[in-house]
mmCIF file with all atom_site columns, C-alpha atoms in Angstrom:
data_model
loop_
_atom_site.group_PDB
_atom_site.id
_atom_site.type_symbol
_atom_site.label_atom_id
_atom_site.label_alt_id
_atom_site.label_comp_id
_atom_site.label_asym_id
_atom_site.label_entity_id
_atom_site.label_seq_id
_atom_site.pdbx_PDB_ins_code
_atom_site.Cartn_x
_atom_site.Cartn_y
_atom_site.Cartn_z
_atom_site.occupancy
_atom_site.B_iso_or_equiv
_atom_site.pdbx_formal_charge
_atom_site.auth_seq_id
_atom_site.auth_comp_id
_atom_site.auth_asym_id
_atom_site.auth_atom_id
_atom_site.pdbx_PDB_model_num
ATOM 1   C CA . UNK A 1 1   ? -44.375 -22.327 -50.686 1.00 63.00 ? 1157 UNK A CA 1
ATOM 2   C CA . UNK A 1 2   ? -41.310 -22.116 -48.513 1.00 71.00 ? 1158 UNK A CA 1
ATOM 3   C CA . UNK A 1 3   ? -41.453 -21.116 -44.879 1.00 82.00 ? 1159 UNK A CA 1
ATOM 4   C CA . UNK A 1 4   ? -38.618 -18.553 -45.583 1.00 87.00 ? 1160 UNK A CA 1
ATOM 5   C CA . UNK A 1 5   ? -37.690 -17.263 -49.244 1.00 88.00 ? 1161 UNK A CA 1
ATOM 6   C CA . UNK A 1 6   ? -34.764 -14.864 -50.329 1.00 90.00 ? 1162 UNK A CA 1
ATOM 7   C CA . UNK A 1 7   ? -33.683 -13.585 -53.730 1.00 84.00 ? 1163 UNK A CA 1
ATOM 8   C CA . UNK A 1 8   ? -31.710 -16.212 -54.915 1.00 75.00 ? 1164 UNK A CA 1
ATOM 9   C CA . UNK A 1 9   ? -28.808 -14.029 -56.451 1.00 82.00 ? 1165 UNK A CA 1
ATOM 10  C CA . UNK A 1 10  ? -25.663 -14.110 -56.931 1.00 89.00 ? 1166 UNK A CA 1
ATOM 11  C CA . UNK A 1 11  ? -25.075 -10.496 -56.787 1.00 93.00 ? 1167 UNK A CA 1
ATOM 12  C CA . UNK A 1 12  ? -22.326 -9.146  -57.963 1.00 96.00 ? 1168 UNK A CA 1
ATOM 13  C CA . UNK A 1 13  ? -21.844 -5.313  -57.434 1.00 96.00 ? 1169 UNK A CA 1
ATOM 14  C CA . UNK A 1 14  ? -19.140 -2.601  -57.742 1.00 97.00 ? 1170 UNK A CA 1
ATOM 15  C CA . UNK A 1 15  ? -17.977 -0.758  -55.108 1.00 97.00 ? 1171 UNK A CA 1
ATOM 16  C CA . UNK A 1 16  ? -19.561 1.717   -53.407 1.00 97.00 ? 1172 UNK A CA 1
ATOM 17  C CA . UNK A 1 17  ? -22.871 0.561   -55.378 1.00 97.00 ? 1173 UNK A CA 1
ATOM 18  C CA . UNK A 1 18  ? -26.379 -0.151  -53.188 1.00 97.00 ? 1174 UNK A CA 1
ATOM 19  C CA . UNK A 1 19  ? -27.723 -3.219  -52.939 1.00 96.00 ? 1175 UNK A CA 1
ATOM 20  C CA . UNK A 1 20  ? -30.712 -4.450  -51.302 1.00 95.00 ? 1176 UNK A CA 1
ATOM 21  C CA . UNK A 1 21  ? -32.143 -7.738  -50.605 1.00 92.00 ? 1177 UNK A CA 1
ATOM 22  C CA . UNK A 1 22  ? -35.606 -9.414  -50.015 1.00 93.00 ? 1178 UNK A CA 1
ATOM 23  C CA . UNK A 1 23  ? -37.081 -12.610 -48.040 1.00 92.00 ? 1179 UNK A CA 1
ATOM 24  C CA . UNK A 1 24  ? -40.778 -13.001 -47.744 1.00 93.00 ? 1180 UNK A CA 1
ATOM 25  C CA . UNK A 1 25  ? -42.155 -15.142 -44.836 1.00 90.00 ? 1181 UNK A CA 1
ATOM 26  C CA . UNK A 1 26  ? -45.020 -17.669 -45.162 1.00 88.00 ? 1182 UNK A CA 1
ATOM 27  C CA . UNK A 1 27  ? -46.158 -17.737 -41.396 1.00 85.00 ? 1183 UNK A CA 1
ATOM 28  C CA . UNK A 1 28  ? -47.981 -14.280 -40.509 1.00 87.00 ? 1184 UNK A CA 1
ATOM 29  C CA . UNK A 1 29  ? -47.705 -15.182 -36.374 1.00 85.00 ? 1185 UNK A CA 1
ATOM 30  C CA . UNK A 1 30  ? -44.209 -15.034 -36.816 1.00 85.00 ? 1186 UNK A CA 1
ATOM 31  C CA . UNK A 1 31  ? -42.760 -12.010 -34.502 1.00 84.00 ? 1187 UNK A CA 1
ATOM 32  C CA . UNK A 1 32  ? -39.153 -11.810 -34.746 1.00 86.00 ? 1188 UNK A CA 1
ATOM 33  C CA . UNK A 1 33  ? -36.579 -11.407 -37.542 1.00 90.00 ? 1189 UNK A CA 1
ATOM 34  C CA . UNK A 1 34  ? -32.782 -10.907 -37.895 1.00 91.00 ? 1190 UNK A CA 1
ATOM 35  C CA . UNK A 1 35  ? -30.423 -10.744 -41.098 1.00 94.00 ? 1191 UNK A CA 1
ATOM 36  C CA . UNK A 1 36  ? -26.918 -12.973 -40.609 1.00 94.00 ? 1192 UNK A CA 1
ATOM 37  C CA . UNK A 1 37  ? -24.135 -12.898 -42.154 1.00 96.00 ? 1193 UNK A CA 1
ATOM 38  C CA . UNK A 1 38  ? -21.916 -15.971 -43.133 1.00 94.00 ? 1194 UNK A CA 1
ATOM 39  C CA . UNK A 1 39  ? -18.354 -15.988 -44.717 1.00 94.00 ? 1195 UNK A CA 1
ATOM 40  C CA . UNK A 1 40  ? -16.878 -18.875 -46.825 1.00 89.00 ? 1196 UNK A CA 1
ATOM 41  C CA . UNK A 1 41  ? -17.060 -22.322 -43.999 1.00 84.00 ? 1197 UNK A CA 1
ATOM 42  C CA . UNK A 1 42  ? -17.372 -20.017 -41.365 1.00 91.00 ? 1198 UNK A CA 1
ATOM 43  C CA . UNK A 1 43  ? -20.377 -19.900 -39.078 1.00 92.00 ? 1199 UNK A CA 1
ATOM 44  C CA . UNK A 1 44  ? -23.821 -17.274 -39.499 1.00 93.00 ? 1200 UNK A CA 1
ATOM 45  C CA . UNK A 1 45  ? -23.163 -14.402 -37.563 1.00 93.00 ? 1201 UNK A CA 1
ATOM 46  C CA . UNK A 1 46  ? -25.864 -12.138 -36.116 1.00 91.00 ? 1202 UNK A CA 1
ATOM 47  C CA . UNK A 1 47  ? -25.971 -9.152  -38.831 1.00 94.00 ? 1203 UNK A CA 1
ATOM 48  C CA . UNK A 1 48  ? -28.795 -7.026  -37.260 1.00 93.00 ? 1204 UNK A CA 1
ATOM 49  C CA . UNK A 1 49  ? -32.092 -7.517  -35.944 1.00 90.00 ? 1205 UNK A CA 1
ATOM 50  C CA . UNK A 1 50  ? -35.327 -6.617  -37.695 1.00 91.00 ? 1206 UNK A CA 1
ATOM 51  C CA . UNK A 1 51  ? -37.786 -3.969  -35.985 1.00 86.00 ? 1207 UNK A CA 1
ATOM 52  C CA . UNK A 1 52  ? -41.328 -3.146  -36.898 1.00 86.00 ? 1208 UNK A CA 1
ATOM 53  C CA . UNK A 1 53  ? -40.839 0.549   -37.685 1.00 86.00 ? 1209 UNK A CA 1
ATOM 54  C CA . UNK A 1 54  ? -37.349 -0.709  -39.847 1.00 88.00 ? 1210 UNK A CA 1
ATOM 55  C CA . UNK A 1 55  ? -33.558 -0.431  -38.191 1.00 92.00 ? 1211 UNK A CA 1
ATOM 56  C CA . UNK A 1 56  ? -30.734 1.319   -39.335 1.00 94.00 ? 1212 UNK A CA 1
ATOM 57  C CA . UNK A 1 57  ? -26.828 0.488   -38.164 1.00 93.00 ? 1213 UNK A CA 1
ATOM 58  C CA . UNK A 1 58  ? -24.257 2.365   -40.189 1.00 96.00 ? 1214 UNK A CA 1
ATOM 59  C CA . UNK A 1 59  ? -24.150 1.988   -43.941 1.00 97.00 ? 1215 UNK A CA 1
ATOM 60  C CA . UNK A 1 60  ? -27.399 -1.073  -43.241 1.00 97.00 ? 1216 UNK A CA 1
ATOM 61  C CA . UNK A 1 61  ? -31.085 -0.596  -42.983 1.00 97.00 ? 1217 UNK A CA 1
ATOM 62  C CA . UNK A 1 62  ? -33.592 -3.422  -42.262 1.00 96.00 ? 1218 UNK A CA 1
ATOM 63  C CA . UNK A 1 63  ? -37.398 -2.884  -42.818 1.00 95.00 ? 1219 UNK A CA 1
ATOM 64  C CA . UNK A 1 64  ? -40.148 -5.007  -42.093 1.00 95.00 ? 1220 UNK A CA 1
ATOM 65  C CA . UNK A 1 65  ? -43.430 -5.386  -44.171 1.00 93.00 ? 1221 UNK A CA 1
ATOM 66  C CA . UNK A 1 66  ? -45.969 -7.361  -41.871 1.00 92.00 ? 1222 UNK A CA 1
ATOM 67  C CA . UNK A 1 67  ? -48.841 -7.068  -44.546 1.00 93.00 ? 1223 UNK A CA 1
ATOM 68  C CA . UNK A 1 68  ? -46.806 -8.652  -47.379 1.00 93.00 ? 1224 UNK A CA 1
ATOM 69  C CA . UNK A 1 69  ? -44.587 -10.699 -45.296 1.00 93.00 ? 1225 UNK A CA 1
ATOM 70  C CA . UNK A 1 70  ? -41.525 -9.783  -46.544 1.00 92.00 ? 1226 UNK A CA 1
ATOM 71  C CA . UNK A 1 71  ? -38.299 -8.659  -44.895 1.00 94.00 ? 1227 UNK A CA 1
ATOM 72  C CA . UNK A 1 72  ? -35.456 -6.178  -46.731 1.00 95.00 ? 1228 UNK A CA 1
ATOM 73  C CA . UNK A 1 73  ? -31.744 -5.037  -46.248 1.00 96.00 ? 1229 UNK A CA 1
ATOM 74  C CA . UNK A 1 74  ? -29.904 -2.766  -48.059 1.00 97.00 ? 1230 UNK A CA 1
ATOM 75  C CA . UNK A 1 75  ? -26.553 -1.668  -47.983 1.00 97.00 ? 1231 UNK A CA 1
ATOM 76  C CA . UNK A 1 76  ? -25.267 1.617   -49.128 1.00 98.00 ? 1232 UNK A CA 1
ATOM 77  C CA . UNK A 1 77  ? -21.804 2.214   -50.266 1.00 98.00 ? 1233 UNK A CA 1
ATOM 78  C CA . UNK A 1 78  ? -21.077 -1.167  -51.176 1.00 98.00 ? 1234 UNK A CA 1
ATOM 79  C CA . UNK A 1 79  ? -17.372 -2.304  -49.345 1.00 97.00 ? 1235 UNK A CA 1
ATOM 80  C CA . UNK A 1 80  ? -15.353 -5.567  -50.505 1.00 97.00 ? 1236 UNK A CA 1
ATOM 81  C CA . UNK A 1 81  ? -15.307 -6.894  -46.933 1.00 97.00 ? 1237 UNK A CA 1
ATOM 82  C CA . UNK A 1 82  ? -19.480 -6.694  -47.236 1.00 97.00 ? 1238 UNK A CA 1
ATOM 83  C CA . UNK A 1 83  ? -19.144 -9.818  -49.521 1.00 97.00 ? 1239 UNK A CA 1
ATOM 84  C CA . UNK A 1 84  ? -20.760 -12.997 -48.086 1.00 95.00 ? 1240 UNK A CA 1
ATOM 85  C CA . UNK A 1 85  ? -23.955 -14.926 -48.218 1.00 94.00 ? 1241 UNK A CA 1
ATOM 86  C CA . UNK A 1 86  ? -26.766 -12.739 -46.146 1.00 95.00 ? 1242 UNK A CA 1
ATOM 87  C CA . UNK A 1 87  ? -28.982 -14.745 -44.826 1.00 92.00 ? 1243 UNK A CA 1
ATOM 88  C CA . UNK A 1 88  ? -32.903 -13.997 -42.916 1.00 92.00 ? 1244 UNK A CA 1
ATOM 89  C CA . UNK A 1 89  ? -33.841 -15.828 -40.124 1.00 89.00 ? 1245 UNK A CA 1
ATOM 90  C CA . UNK A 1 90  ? -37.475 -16.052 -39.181 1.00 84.00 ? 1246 UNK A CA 1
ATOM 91  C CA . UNK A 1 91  ? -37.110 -16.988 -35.373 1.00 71.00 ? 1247 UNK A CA 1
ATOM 92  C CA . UNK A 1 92  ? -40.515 -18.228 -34.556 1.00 62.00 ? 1248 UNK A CA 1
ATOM 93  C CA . UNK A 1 93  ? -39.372 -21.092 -36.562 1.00 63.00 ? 1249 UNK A CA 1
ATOM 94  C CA . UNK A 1 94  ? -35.797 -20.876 -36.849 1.00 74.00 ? 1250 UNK A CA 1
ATOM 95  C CA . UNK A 1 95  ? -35.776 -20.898 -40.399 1.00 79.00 ? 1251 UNK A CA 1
ATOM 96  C CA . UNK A 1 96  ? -33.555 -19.833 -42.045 1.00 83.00 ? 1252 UNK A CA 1
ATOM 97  C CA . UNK A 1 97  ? -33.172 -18.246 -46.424 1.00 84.00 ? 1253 UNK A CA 1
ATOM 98  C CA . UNK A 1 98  ? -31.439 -20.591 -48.425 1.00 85.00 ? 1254 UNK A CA 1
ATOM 99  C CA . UNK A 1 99  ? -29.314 -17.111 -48.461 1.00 90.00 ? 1255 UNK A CA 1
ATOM 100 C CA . UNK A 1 100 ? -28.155 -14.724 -51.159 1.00 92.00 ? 1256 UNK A CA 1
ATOM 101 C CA . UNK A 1 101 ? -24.769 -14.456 -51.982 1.00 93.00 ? 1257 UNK A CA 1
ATOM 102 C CA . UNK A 1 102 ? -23.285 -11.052 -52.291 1.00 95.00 ? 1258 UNK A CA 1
ATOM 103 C CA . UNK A 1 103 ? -19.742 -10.197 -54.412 1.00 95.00 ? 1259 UNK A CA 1
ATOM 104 C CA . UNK A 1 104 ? -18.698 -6.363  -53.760 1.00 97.00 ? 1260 UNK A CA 1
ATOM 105 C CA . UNK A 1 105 ? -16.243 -6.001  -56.821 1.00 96.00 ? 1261 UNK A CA 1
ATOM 106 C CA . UNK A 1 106 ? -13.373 -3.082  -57.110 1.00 95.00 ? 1262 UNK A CA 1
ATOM 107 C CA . UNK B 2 1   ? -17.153 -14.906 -21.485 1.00 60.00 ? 559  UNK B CA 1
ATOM 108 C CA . UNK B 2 2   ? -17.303 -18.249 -24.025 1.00 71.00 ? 560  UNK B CA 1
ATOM 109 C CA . UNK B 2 3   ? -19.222 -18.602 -27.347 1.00 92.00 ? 561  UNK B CA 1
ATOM 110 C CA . UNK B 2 4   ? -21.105 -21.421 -28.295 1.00 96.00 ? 562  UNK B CA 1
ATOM 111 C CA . UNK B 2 5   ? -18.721 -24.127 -28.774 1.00 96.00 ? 563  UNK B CA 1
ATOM 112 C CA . UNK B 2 6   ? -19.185 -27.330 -30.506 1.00 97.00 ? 564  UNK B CA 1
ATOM 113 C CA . UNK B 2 7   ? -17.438 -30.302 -30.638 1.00 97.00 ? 565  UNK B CA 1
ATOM 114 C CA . UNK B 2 8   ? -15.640 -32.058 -32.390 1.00 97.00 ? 566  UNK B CA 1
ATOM 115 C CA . UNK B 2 9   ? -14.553 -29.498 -35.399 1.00 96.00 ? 567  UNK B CA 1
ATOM 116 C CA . UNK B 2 10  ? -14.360 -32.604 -38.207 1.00 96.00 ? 568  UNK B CA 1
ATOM 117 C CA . UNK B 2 11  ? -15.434 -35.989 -38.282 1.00 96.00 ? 569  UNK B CA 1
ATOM 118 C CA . UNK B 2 12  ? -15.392 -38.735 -40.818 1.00 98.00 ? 570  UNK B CA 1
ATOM 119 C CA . UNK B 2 13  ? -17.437 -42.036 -40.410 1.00 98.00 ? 571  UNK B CA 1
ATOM 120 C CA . UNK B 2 14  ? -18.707 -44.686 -42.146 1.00 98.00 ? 572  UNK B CA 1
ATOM 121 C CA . UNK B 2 15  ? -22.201 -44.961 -43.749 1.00 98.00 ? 573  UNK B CA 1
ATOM 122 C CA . UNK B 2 16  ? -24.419 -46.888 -41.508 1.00 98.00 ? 574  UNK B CA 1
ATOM 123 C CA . UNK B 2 17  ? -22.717 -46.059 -37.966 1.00 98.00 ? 575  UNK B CA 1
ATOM 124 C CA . UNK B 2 18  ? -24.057 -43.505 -35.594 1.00 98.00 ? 576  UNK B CA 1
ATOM 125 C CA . UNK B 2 19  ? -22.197 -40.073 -34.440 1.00 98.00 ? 577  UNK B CA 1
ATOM 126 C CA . UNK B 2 20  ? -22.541 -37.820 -31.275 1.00 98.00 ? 578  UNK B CA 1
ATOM 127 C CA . UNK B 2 21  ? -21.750 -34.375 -31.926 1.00 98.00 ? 579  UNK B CA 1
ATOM 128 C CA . UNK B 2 22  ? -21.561 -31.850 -28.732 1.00 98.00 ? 580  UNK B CA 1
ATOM 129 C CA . UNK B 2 23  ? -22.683 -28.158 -28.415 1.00 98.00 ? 581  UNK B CA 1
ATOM 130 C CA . UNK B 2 24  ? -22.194 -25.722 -25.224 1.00 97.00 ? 582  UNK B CA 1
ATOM 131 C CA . UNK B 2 25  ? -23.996 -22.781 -25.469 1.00 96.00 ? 583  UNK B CA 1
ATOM 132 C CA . UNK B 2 26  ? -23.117 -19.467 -24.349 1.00 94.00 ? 584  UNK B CA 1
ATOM 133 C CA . UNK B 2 27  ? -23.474 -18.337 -21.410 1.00 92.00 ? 585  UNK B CA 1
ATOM 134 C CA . UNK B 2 28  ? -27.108 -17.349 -20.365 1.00 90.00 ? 586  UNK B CA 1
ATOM 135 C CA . UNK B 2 29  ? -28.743 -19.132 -22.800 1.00 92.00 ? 587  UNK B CA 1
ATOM 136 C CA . UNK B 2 30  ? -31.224 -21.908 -22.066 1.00 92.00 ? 588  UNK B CA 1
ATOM 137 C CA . UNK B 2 31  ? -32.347 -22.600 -26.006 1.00 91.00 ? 589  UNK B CA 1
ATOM 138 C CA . UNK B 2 32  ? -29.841 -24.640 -28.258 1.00 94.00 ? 590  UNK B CA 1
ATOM 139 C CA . UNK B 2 33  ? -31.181 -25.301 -31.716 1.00 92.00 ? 591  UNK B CA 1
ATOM 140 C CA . UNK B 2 34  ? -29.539 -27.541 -34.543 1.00 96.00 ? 592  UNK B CA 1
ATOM 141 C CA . UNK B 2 35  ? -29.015 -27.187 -37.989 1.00 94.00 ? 593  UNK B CA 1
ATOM 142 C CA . UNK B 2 36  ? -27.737 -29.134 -41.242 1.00 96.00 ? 594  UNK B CA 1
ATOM 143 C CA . UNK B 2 37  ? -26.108 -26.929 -43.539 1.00 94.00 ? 595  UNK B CA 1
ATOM 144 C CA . UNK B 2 38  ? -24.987 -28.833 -47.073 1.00 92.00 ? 596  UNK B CA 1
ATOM 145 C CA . UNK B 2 39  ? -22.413 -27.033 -49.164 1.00 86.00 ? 597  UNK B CA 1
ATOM 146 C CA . UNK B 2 40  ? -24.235 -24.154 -50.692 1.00 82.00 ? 598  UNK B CA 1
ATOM 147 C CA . UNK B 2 41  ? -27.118 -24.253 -48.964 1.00 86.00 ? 599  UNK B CA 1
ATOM 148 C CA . UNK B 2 42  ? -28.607 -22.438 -46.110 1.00 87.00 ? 600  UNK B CA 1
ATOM 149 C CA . UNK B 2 43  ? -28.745 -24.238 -43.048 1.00 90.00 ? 601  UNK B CA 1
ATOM 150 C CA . UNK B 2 44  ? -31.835 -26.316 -42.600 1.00 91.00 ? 602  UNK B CA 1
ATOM 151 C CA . UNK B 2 45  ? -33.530 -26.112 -39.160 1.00 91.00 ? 603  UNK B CA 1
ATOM 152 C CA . UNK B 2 46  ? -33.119 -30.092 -37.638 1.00 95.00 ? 604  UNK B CA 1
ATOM 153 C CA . UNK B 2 47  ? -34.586 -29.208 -33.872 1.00 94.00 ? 605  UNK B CA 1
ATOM 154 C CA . UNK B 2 48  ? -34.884 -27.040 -31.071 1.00 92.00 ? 606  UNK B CA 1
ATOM 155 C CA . UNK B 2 49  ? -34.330 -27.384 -27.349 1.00 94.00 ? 607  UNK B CA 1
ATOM 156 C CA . UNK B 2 50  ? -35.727 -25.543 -24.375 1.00 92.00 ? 608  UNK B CA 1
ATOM 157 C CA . UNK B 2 51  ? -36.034 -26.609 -20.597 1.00 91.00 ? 609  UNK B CA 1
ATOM 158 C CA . UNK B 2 52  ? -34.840 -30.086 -21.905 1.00 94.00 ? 610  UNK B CA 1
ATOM 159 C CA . UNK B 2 53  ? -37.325 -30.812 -24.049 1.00 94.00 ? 611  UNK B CA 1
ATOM 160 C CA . UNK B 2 54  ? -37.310 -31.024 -27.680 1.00 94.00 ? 612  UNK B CA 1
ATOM 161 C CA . UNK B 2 55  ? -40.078 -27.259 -28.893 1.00 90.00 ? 613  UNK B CA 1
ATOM 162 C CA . UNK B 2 56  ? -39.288 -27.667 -32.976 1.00 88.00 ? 614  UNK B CA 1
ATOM 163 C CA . UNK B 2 57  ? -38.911 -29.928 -35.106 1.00 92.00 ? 615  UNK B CA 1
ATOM 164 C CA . UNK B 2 58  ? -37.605 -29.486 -38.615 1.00 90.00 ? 616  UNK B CA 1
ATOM 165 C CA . UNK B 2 59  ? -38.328 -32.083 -42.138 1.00 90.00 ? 617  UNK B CA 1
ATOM 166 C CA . UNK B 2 60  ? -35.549 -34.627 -40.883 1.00 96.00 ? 618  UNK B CA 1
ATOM 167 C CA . UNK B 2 61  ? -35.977 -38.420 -40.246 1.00 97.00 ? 619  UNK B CA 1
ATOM 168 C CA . UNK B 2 62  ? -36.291 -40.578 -36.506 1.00 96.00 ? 620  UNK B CA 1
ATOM 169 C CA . UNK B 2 63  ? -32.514 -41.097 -37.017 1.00 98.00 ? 621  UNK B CA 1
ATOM 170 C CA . UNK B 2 64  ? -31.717 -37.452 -35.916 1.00 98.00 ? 622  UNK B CA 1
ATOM 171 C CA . UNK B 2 65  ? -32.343 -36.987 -32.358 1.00 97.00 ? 623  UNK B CA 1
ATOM 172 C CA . UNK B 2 66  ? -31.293 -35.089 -29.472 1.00 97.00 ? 624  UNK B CA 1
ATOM 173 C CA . UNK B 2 67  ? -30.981 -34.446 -25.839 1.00 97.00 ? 625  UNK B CA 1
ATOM 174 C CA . UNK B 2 68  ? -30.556 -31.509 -23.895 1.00 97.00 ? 626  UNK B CA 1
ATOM 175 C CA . UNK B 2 69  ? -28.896 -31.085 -20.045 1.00 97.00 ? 627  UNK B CA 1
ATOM 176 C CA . UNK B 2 70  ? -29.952 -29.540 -17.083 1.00 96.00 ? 628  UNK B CA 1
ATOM 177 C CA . UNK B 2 71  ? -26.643 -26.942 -17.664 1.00 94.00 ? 629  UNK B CA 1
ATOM 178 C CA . UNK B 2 72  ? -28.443 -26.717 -21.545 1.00 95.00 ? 630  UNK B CA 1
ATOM 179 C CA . UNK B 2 73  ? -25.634 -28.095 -23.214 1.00 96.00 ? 631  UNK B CA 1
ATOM 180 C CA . UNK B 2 74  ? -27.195 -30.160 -26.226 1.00 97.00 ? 632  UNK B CA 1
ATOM 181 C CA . UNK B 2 75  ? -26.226 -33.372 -27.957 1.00 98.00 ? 633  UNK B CA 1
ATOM 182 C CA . UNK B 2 76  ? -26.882 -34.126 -31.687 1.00 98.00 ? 634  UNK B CA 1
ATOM 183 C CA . UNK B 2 77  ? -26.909 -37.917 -32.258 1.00 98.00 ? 635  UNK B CA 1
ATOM 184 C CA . UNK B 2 78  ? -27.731 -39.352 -36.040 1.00 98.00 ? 636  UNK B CA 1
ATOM 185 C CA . UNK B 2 79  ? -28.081 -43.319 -36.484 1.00 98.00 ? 637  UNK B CA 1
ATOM 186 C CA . UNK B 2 80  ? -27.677 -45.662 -39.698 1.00 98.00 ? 638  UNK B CA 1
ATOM 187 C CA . UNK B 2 81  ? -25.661 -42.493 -41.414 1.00 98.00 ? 639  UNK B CA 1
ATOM 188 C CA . UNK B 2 82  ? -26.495 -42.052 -45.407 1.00 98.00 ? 640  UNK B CA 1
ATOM 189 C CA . UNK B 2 83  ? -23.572 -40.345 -47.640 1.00 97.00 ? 641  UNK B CA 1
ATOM 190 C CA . UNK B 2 84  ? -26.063 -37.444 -47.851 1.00 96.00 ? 642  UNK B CA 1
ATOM 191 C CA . UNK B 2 85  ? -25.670 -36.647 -43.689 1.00 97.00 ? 643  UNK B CA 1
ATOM 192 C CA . UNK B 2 86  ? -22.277 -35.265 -44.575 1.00 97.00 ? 644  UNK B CA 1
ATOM 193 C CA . UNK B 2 87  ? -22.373 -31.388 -44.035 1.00 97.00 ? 645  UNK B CA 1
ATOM 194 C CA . UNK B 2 88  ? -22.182 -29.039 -41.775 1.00 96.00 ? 646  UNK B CA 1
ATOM 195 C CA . UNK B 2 89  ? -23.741 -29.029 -38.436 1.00 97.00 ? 647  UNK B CA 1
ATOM 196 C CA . UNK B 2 90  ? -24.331 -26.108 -36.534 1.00 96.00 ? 648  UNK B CA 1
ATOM 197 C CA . UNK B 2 91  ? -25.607 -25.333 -33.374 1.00 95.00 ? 649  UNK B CA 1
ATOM 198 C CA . UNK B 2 92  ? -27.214 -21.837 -32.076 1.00 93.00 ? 650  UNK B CA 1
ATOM 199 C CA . UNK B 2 93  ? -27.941 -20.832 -28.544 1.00 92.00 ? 651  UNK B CA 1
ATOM 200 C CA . UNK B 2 94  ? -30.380 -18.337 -27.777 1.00 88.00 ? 652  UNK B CA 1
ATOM 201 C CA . UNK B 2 95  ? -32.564 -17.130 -24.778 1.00 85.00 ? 653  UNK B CA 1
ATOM 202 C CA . UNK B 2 96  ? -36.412 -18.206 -26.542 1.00 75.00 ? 654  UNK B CA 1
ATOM 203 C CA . UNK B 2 97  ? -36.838 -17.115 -29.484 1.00 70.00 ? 655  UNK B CA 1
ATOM 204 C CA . UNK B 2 98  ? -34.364 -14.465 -28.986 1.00 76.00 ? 656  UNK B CA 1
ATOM 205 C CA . UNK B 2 99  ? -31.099 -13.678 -31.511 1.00 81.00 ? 657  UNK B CA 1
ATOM 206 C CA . UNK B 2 100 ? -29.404 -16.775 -32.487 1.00 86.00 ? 658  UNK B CA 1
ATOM 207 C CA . UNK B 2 101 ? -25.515 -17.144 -32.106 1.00 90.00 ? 659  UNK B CA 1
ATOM 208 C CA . UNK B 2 102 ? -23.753 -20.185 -33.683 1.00 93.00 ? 660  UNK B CA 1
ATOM 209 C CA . UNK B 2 103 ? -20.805 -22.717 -33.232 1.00 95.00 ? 661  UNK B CA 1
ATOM 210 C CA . UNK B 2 104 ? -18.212 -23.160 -35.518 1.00 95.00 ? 662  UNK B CA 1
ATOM 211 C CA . UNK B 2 105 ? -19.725 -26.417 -36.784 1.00 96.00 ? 663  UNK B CA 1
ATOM 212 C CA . UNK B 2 106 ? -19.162 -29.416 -36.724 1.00 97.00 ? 664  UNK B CA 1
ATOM 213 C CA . UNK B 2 107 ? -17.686 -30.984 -40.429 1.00 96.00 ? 665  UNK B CA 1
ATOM 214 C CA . UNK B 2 108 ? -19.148 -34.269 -40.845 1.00 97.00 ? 666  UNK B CA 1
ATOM 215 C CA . UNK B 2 109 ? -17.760 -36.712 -43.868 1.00 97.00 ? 667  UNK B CA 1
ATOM 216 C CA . UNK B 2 110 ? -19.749 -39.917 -44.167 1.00 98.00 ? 668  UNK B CA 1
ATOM 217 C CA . UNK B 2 111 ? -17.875 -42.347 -46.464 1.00 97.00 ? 669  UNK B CA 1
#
């Protein structure tokens, strides 16, 4: 099993449609998790942390689920600037999700 | 107040010589971690730095190796380069185990 897994996708959505996405985690010590972001050959960039009792910042919620090692995001209201690869980050290890690729379509 | 910044942006060399690539990390941070990200992929953990010392290690050979300075700037060296070392390389800072924040990469082509 892989230290870090997402949904491999793509996902291709319309707009204004909510989409959510999973990674499970293989190391049950591990204590902190974020969600990045990472345009076309441009670097990751920080999307949101990952709290215990679940994070919300504008139209994206994170949740964590320690007893089946799993991460989530979803996005409500689905925009065409929210496509990108999403990508967890389990920082204990600094692994990172292979990723899952997002299209928001008009 | 400066980003992580990571030098040089592209870099093409020959299979079997050796490459240096740089990484500053932002200000405040004393943890600089490296990564390998192939087109398509997500980027594969190589090694992590802290108080000079190498902490993590990721699935990647003796020829990748690293060094970090007393002002925690970091150094990525990889010997005897294969075809397959082309990618990206990216490097984080981070207080420990704290949110990451990346370079712009580094654009290797090994020919």
């Amino acid at each position: 099993r892989k230290e870090v897994e997402q949904d491999p996708g793509p996902f291709n959505v319309p707009e204004g449609a909510t989409v959510a996405f999973n990674c499970t985690y293989s190391n049950s010590a591990s204590q902190s998790f974020f969600w990045y972001r990472q345009d076309c050959r441009k670097e990751p960039k920080l999307l949101m942390s990952v709290y215990s009792s679940g994070n919300e910042d504008g139209r994206f919620t994170a949740q964590l689920n320690r007893a089946s090692q799993y991460i989530s995001l979803l996005i409500r209201d689905s925009k065409l600037s929210d496509s990108a690869t999403y990508l967890c980050v389990v920082n204990n290890d600094m692994r990172f999700g292979a990723g899952t690729r997002l299209t928001v379509k008009p | 107040d400066a980003g992580v910044t990571q030098s040089p942006t592209h870099l093409i060399k020959t299979r079997g010589q050796q490459v240096t690539l740089r990484c500053s990390p932002k200000s405040g941070h004393d943890t600089v971690s490296w990564y390998q990200q192939a087109l398509g992929q997500g980027p594969q953990f190589i090694f992590q730095y802290y108080e000079e010392e190498e902490r993590q290690r990721g699935n990647f050979p003796d020829r990748f190796s690293g060094h970090q300075f007393p002002n925690y700037s970091s150094e990525l060296n990889v010997n005897a380069l294969l075809l397959g070392d082309s990618a990206l390389y990216l490097c984080a800072s981070s207080l420990f185990r704290g949110e990451a924040f990346f370079g712009q990469g580094t654009r290797l082509t090994v020919v």
